[in-house]
Tab-separated table of C-alpha atoms and ligand atoms in Angstrom:
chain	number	residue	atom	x	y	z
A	286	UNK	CA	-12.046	16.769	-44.635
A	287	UNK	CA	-10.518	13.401	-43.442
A	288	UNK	CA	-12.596	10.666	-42.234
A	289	UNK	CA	-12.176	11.060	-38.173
A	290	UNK	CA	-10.161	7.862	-37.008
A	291	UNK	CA	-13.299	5.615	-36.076
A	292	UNK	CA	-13.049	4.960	-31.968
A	293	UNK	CA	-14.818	2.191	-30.733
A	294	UNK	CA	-15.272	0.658	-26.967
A	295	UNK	CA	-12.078	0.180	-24.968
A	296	UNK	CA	-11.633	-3.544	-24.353
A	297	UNK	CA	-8.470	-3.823	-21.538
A	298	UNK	CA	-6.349	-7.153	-22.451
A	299	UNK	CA	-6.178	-9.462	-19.981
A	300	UNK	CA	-3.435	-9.258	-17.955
A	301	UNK	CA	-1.907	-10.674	-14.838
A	302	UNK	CA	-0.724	-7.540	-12.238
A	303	UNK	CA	2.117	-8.383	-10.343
A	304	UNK	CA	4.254	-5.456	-10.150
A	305	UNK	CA	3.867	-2.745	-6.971
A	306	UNK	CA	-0.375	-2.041	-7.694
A	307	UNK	CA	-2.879	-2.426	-9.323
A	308	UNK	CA	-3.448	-5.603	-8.288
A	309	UNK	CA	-5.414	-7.924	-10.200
A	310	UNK	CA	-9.101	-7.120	-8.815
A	311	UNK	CA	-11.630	-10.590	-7.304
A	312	UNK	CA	-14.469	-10.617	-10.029
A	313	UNK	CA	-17.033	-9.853	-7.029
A	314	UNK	CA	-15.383	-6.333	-7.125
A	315	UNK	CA	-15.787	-5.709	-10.563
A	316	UNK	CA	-19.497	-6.654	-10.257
A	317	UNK	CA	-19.597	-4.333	-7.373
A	318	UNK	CA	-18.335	-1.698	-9.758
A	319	UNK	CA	-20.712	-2.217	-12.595
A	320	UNK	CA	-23.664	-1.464	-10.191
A	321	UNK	CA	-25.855	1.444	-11.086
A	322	UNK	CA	-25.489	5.070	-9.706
A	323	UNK	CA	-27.960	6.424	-6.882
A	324	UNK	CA	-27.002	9.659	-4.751
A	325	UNK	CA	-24.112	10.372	-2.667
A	326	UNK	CA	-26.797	11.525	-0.133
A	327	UNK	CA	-29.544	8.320	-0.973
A	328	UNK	CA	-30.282	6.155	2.479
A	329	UNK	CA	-29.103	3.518	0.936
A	330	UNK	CA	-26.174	4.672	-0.085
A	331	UNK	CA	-25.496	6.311	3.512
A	332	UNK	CA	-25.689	2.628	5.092
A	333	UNK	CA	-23.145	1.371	2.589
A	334	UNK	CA	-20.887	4.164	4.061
A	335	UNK	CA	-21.573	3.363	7.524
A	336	UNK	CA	-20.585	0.032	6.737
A	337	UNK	CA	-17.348	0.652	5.047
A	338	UNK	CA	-16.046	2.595	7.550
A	339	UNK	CA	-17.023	-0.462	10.255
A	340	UNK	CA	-15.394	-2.656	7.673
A	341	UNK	CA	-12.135	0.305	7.349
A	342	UNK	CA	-11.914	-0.341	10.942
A	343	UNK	CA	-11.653	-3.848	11.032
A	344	UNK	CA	-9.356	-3.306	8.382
A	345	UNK	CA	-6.854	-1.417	10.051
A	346	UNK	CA	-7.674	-2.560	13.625
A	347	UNK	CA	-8.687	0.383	15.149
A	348	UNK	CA	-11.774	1.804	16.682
A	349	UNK	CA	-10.846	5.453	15.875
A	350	UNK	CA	-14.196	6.535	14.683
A	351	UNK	CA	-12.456	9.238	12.054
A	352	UNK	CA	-11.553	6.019	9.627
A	353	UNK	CA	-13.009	6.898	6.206
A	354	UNK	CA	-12.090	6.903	2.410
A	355	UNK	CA	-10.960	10.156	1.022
A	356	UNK	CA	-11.925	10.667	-2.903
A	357	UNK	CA	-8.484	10.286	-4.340
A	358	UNK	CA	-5.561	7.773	-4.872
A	359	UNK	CA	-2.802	7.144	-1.875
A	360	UNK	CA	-1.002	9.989	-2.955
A	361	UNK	CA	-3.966	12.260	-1.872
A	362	UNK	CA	-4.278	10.161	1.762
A	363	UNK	CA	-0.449	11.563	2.077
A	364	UNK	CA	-1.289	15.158	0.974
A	365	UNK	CA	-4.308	15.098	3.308
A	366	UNK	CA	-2.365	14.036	6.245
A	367	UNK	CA	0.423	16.617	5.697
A	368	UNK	CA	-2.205	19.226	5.168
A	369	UNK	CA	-4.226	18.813	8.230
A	370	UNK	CA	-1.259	17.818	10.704
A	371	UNK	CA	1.751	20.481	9.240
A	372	UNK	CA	1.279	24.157	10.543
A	373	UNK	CA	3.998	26.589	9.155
A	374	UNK	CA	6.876	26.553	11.424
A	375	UNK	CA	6.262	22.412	13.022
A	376	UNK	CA	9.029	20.809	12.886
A	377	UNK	CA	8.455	16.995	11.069
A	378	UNK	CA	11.176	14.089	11.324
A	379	UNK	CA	11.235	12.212	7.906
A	380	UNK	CA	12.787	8.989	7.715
A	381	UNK	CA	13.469	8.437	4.447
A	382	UNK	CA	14.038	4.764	3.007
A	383	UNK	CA	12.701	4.487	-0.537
A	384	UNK	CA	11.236	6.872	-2.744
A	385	UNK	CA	8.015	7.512	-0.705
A	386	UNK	CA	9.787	8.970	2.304
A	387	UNK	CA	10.979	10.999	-0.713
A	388	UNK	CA	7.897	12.313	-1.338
A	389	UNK	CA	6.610	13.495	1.989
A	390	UNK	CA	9.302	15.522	2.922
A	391	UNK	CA	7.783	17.282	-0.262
A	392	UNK	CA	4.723	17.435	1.605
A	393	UNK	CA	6.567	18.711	4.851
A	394	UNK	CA	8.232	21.350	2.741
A	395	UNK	CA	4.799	22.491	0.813
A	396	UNK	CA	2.753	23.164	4.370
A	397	UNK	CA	5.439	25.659	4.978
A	398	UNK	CA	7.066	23.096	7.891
A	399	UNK	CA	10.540	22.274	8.655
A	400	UNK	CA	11.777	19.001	7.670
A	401	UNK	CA	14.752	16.858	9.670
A	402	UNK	CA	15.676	13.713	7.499
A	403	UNK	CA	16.040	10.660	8.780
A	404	UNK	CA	18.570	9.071	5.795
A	405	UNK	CA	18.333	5.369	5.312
A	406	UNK	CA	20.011	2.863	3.036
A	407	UNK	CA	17.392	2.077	0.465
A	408	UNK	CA	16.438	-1.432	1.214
A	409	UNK	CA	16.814	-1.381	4.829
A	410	UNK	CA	14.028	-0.508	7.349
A	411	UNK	CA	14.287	2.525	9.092
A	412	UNK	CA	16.550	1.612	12.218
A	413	UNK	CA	14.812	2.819	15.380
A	414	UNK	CA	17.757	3.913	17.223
A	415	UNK	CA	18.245	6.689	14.577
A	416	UNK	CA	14.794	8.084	15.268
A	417	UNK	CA	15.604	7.846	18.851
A	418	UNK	CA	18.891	9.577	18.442
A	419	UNK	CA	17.443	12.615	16.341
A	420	UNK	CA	14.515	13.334	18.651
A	421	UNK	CA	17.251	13.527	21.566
A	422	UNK	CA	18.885	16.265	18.804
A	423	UNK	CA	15.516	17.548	18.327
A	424	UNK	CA	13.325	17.973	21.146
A	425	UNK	CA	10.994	20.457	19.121
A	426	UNK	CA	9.893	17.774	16.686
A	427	UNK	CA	6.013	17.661	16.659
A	428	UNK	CA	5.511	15.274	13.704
A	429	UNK	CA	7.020	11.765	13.061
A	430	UNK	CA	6.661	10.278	9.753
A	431	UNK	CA	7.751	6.816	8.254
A	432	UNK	CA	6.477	4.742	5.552
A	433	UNK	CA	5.688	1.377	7.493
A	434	UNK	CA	5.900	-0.473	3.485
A	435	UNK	CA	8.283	0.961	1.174
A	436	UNK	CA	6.685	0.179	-2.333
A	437	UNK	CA	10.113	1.530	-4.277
A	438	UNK	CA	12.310	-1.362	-2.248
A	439	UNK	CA	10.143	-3.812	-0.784
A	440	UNK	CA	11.329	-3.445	2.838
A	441	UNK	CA	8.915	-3.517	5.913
A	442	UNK	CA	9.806	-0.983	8.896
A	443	UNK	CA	9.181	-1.756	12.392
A	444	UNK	CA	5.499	0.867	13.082
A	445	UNK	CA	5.378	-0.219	17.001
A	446	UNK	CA	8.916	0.923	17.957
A	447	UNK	CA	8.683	3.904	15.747
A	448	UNK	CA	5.519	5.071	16.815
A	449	UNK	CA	6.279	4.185	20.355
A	450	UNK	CA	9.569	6.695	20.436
A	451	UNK	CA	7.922	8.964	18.480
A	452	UNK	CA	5.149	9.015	21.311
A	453	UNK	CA	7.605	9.166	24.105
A	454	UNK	CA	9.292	12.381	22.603
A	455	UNK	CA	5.354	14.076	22.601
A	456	UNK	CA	5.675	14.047	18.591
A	457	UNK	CA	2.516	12.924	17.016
A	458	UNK	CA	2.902	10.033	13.782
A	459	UNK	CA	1.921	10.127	10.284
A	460	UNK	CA	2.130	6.222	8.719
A	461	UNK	CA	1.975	5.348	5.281
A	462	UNK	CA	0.391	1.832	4.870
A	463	UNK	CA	-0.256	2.144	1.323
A	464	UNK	CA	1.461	-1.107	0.732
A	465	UNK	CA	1.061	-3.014	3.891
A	466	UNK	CA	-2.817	-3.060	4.519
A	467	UNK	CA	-4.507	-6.153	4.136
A	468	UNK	CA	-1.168	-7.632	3.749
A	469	UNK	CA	0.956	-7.666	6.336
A	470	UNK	CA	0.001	-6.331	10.178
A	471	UNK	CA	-1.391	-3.076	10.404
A	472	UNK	CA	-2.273	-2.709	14.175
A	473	UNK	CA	-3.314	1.313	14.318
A	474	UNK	CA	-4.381	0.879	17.983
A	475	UNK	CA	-1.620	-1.329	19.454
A	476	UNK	CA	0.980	1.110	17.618
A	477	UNK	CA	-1.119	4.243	18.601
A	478	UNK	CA	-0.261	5.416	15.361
A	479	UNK	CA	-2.156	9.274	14.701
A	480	UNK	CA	-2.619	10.235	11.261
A	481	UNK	CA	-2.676	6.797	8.792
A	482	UNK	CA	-3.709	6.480	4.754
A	483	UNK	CA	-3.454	3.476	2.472
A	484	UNK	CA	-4.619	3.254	-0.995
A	485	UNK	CA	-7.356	0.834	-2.071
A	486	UNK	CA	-5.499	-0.837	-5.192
A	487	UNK	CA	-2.638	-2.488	-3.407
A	488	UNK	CA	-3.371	-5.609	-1.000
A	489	UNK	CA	-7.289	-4.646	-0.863
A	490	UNK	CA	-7.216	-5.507	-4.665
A	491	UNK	CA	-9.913	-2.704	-5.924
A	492	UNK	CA	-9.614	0.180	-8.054
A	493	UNK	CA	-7.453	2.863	-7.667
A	494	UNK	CA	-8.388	6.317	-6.512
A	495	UNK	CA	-9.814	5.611	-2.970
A	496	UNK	CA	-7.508	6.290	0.150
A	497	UNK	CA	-8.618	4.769	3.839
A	498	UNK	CA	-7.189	7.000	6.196
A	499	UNK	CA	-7.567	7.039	10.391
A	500	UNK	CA	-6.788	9.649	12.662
A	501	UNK	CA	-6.479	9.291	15.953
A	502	UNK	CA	-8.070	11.879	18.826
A	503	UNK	CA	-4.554	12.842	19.245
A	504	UNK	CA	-4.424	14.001	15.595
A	505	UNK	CA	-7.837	15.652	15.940
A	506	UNK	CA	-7.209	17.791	18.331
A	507	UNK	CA	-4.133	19.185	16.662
A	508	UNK	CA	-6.313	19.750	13.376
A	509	UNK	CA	-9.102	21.592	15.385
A	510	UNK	CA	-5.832	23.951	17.421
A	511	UNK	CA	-4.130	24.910	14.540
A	512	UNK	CA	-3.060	28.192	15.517
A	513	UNK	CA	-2.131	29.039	11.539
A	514	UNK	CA	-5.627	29.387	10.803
A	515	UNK	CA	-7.526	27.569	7.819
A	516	UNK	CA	-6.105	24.382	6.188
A	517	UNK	CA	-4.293	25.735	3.157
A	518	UNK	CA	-6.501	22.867	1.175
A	519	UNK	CA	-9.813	23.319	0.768
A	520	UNK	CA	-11.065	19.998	-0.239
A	521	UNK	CA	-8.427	18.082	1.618
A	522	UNK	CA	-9.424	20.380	4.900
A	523	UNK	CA	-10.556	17.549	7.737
A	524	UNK	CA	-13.339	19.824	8.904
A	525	UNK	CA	-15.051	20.423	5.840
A	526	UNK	CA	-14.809	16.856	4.782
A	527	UNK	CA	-16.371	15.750	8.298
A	528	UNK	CA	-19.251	17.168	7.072
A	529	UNK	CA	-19.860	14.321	4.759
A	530	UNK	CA	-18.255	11.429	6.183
A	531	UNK	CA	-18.933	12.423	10.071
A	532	UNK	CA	-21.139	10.912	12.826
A	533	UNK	CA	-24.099	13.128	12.249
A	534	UNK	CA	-24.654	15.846	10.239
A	535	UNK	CA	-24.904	14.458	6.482
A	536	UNK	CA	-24.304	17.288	3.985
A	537	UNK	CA	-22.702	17.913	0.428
A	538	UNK	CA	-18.915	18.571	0.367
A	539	UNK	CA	-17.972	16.999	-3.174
A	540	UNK	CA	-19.877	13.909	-5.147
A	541	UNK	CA	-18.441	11.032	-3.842
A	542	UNK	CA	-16.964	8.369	-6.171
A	543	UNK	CA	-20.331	5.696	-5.824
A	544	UNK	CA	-19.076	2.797	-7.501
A	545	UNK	CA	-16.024	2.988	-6.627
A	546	UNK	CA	-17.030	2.714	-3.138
A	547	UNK	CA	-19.379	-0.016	-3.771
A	548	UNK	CA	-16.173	-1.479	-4.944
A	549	UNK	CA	-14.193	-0.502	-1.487
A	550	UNK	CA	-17.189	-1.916	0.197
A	551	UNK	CA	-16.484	-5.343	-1.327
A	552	UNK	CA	-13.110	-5.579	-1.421
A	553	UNK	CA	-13.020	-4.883	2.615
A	554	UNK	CA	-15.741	-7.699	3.080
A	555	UNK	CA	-13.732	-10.236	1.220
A	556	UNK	CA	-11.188	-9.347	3.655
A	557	UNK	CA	-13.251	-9.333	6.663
A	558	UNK	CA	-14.490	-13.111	5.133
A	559	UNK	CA	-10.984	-14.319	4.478
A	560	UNK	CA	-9.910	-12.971	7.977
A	561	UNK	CA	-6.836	-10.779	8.560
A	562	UNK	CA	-5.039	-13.290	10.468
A	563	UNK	CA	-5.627	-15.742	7.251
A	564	UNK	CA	-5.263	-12.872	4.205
A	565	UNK	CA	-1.391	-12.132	6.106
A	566	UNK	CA	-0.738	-16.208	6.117
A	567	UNK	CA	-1.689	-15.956	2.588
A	568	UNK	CA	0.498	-13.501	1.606
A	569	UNK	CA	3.270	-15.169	3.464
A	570	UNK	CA	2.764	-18.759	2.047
A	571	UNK	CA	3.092	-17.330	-1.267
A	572	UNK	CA	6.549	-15.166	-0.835
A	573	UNK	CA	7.871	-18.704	0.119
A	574	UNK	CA	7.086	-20.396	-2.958
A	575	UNK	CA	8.191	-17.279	-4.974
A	576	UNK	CA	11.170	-16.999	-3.108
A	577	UNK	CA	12.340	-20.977	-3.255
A	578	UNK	CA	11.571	-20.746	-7.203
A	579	UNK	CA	13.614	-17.024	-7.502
A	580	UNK	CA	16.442	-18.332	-5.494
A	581	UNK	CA	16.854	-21.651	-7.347
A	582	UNK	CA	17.317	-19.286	-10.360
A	583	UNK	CA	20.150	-17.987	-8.745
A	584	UNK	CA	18.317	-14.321	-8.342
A	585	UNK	CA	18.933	-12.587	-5.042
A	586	UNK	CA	16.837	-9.836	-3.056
A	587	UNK	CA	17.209	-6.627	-2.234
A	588	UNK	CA	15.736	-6.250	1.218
A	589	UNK	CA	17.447	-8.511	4.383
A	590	UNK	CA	14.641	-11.537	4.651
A	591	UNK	CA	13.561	-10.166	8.270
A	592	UNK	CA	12.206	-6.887	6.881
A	593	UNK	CA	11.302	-8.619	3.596
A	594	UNK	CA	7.559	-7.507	2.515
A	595	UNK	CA	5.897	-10.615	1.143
A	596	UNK	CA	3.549	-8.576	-1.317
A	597	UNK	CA	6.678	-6.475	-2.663
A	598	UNK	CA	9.111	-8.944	-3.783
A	599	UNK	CA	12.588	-6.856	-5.007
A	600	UNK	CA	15.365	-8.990	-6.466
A	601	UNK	CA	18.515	-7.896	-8.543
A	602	UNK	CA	18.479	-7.938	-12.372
A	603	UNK	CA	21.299	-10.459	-13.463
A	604	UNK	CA	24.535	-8.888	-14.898
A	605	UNK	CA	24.293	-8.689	-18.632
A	606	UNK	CA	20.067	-9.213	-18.726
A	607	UNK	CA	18.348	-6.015	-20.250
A	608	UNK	CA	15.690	-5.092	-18.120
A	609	UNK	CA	13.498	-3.239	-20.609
A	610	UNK	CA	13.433	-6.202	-22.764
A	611	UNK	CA	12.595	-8.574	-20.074
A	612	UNK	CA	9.324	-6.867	-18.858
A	613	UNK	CA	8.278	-6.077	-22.520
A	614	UNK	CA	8.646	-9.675	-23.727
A	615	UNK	CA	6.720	-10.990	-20.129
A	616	UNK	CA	3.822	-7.956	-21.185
A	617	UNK	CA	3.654	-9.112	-24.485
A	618	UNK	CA	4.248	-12.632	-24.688
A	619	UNK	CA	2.383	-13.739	-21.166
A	620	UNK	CA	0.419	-10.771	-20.521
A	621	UNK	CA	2.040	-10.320	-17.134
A	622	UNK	CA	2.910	-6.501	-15.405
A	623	UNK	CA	5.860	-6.934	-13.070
A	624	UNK	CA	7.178	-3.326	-11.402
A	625	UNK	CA	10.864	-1.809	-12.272
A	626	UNK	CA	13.007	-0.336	-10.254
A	627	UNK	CA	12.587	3.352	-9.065
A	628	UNK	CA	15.428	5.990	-8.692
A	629	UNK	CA	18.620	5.074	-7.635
A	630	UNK	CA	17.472	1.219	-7.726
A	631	UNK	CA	16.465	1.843	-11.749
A	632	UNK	CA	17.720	-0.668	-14.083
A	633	UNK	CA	19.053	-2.479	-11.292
A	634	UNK	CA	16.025	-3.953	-10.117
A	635	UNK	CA	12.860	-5.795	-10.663
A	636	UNK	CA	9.771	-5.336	-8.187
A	637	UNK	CA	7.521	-8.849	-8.195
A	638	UNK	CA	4.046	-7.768	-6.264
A	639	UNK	CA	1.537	-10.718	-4.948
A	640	UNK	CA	-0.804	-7.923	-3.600
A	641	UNK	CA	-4.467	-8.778	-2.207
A	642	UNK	CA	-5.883	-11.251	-4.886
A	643	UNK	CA	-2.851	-11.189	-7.150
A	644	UNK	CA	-1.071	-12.995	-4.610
A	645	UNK	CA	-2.066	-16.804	-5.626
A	646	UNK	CA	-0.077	-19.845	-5.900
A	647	UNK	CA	-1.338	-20.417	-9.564
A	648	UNK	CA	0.722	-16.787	-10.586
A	649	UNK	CA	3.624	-17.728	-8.635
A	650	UNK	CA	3.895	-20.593	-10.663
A	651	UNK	CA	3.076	-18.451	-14.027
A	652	UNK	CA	5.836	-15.654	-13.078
A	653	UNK	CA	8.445	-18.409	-12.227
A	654	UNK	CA	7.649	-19.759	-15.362
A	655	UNK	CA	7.591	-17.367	-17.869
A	656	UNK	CA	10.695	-15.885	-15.984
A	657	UNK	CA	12.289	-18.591	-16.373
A	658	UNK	CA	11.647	-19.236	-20.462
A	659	UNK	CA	12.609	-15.480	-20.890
A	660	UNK	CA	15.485	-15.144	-19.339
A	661	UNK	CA	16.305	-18.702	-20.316
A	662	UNK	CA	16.126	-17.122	-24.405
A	663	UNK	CA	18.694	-13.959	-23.162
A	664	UNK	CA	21.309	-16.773	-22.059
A	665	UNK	CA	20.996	-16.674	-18.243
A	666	UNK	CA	22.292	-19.625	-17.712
A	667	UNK	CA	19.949	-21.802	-15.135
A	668	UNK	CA	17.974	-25.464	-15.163
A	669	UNK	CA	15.020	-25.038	-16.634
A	670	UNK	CA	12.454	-25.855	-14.411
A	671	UNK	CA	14.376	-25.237	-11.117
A	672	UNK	CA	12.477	-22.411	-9.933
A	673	UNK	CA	8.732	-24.281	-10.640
A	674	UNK	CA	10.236	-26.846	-8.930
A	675	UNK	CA	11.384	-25.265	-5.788
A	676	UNK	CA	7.761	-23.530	-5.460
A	677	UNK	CA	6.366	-26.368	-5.966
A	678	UNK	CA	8.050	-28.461	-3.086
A	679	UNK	CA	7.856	-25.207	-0.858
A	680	UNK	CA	3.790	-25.495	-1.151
A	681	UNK	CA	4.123	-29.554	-0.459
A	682	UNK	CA	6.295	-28.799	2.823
A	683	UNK	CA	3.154	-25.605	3.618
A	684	UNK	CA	0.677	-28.805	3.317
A	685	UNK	CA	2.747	-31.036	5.247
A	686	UNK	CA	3.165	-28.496	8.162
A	687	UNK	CA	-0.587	-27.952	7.986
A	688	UNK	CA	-1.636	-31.265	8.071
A	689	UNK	CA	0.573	-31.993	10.939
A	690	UNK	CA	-0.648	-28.784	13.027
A	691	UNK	CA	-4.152	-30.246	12.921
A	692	UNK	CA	-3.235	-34.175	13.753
A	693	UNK	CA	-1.399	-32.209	16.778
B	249	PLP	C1	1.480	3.465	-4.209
B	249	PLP	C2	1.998	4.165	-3.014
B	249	PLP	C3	1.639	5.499	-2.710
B	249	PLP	C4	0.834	6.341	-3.632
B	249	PLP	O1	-0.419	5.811	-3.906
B	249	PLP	P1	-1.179	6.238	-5.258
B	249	PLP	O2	-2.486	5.520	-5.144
B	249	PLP	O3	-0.318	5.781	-6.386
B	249	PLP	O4	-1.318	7.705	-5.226
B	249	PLP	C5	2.127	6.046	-1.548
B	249	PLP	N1	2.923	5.349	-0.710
B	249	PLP	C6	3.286	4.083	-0.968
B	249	PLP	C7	4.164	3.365	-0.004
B	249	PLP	C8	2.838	3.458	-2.132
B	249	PLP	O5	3.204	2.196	-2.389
């Protein structure tokens, strides 16, 4: 018999996340994580939910009282909203931008509804007038559904206009804010957005496989009149999960995920400490000093700067750079994960994310860096030190601009 191959514990390196999620996670999370176990059903336990959906609220600035975290990454916050909302037969409107769009006309498709596709150049936002124009071709539409922050291209679509056409033509919304919570404005009640999931490893910075979802009464009320019968889910099925995560009754449905909710729980309070207002100013202070440094390189984005995401930073790959190589010798050599381009955009493109706690001036400075030496050694032809540089003097004219907003 051979000697089995001796397996010991599992030591992660050390690495610096700034592609499209994970982000890196704030060590208070990870402590939160390595807490012990107690039951799904223990009173203490049921305050800590309590409170994260409070916190979920704040979070998404809402007060729909259906805001809780369903066991499973963001891809299961889209399933569950497709599930619940879809009957066979409902027509759903699908603007497609990216390669999450992509995926929920899947979705559409798999509930046994009808999907209409909204087509839109990858890279652009969704252009309102386009939604307005097909709901004037469709009149039957009863869903809506855009991704507010396309992940795949980096480009930020306008929620309030969509939503509010959506609403005029008596079709209800389904938003994907995977990308944009806790990063750029989410505003559930000022858009009146229905049926809404994120993801928690994105700009909230914990681990993967939670999803905060919201549904408005709106959305309820279509759930509880399906006229299809049952939810074709079972453990994605809105009723059944109410039963756990509800206002009153308390009762088993599936074991929740404990620590990693302990996790969600801390991850929203660091938010709620650093304020929205200031977490979004964050975000944005940093995509300035990336983008001076990635510009003085001579590398150009994707996305048009007004509907530039400043967590999802998508730029062109040079002519004549390999791509592979570059984000192997950036894993290997500096231990930093940047995101590559998805479908179409494959090969072509490379995806910088400053997501949640990721997004720091000290790895702007890193990526611009070790961007710079590596494509430096594959004979792009730039100043060395241009692109540290150019951060660098963007963050002196942030402190300037500060300093003079309080002498005023
Ligand atoms: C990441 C992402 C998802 C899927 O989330 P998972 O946690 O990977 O399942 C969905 N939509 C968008 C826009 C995303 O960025």
């Amino acid at each position: 018999m051979t000697q089995p191959k001796r397996i010991t514990s599992f030591h992660p390196p050390r690495r610096t996340l700034l592609g499209p999620g994970p982000s890196d996670m704030n060590p208070r999370v990870m402590t939160a994580l390595a807490q012990p176990a107690i039951g799904y059903l223990d009173p203490a336990f049921v305050t800590m939910m309590e409170e994260l959906k409070e916190l979920m609220r704040y979070a998404y600035q809402t007060s729909n009282p259906l805001t809780f975290p369903l066991s499973g990454p963001g891809s299961v916050g889209m399933e569950a909203c497709f599930v619940n909302l879809v009957e066979p037969g409902d027509k759903v409107i699908v603007c497609r931008n990216g390669v999450f769009g992509g995926r929920m006309i899947e979705n559409v498709e798999r509930c046994g509804g009808t999907p209409v596709i909204l087509e839109e150049t990858w890279g652009e936002p969704i252009d309102p007038q386009k939604l307005e124009d097909l709901l004037k071709a469709h009149p039957d539409t009863n869903i809506v559904a855009f991704v507010h922050a396309e992940t795949s291209t980096g480009a930020q679509s306008d929620a309030q206009a969509l939503c509010d056409i959506a609403r005029r033509h008596g079709a209800l919304t389904i938003v994907d804010c995977v990308t944009s919570l806790g990063g750029t404005p989410v505003l559930l009640d000022a858009w009146q957005a229905d049926a809404t999931y994120s993801g928690s490893q994105k700009c909230l910075s914990c681990t993967p496989g939670l999803s905060p979802v919201s549904y408005s009464e709106r959305a309820i009320e279509k759930v509880k009149a399906r006229k299809q019968g049952k939810v074709q889910s079972w453990f994605m099925d809105l009723n059944l999960v109410l039963a756990y995560w509800g206002e009153t009754a308390r009762t088993y449905h599936h074991t929740a995920p404990g620590n990693s909710l302990y996790g969600l729980h801390e991850a929203l309070l660091l938010l709620r400490e650093e304020g929205l207002e200031n977490a979004w100013a964050r975000h944005r202070r940093n995509y300035e000093a990336l983008k001076a440094g990635l510009e003085a390189m001579g590398l150009t984005y994707v996305v048009p700067e007004a509907a530039r995401l400043p967590q999802l930073n998508s730029v062109y790959i040079p002519n004549g750079i390999d791509d592979l190589t570059v984000r192997k010798t950036l894993l290997n050599d500096y231990n930093i994960e940047i995101g590559a381009g998805l479908g179409p955009l494959a090969g072509k493109i490379w995806r910088f994310g400053l997501m949640g706690y990721s997004s720091q001036p000290t790895n702007v400075l890193l990526l611009l860096s070790a961007l710079s030496a590596v494509l430096g050694e594959m004979g792009y032809r730039h100043d060395g030190g241009v692109a540290e540089s150019a951060a660098h003097h963007a963050y002196a004219e942030q402190h300037a601009a500060a300093a003079k907003a309080k002498r005023a």
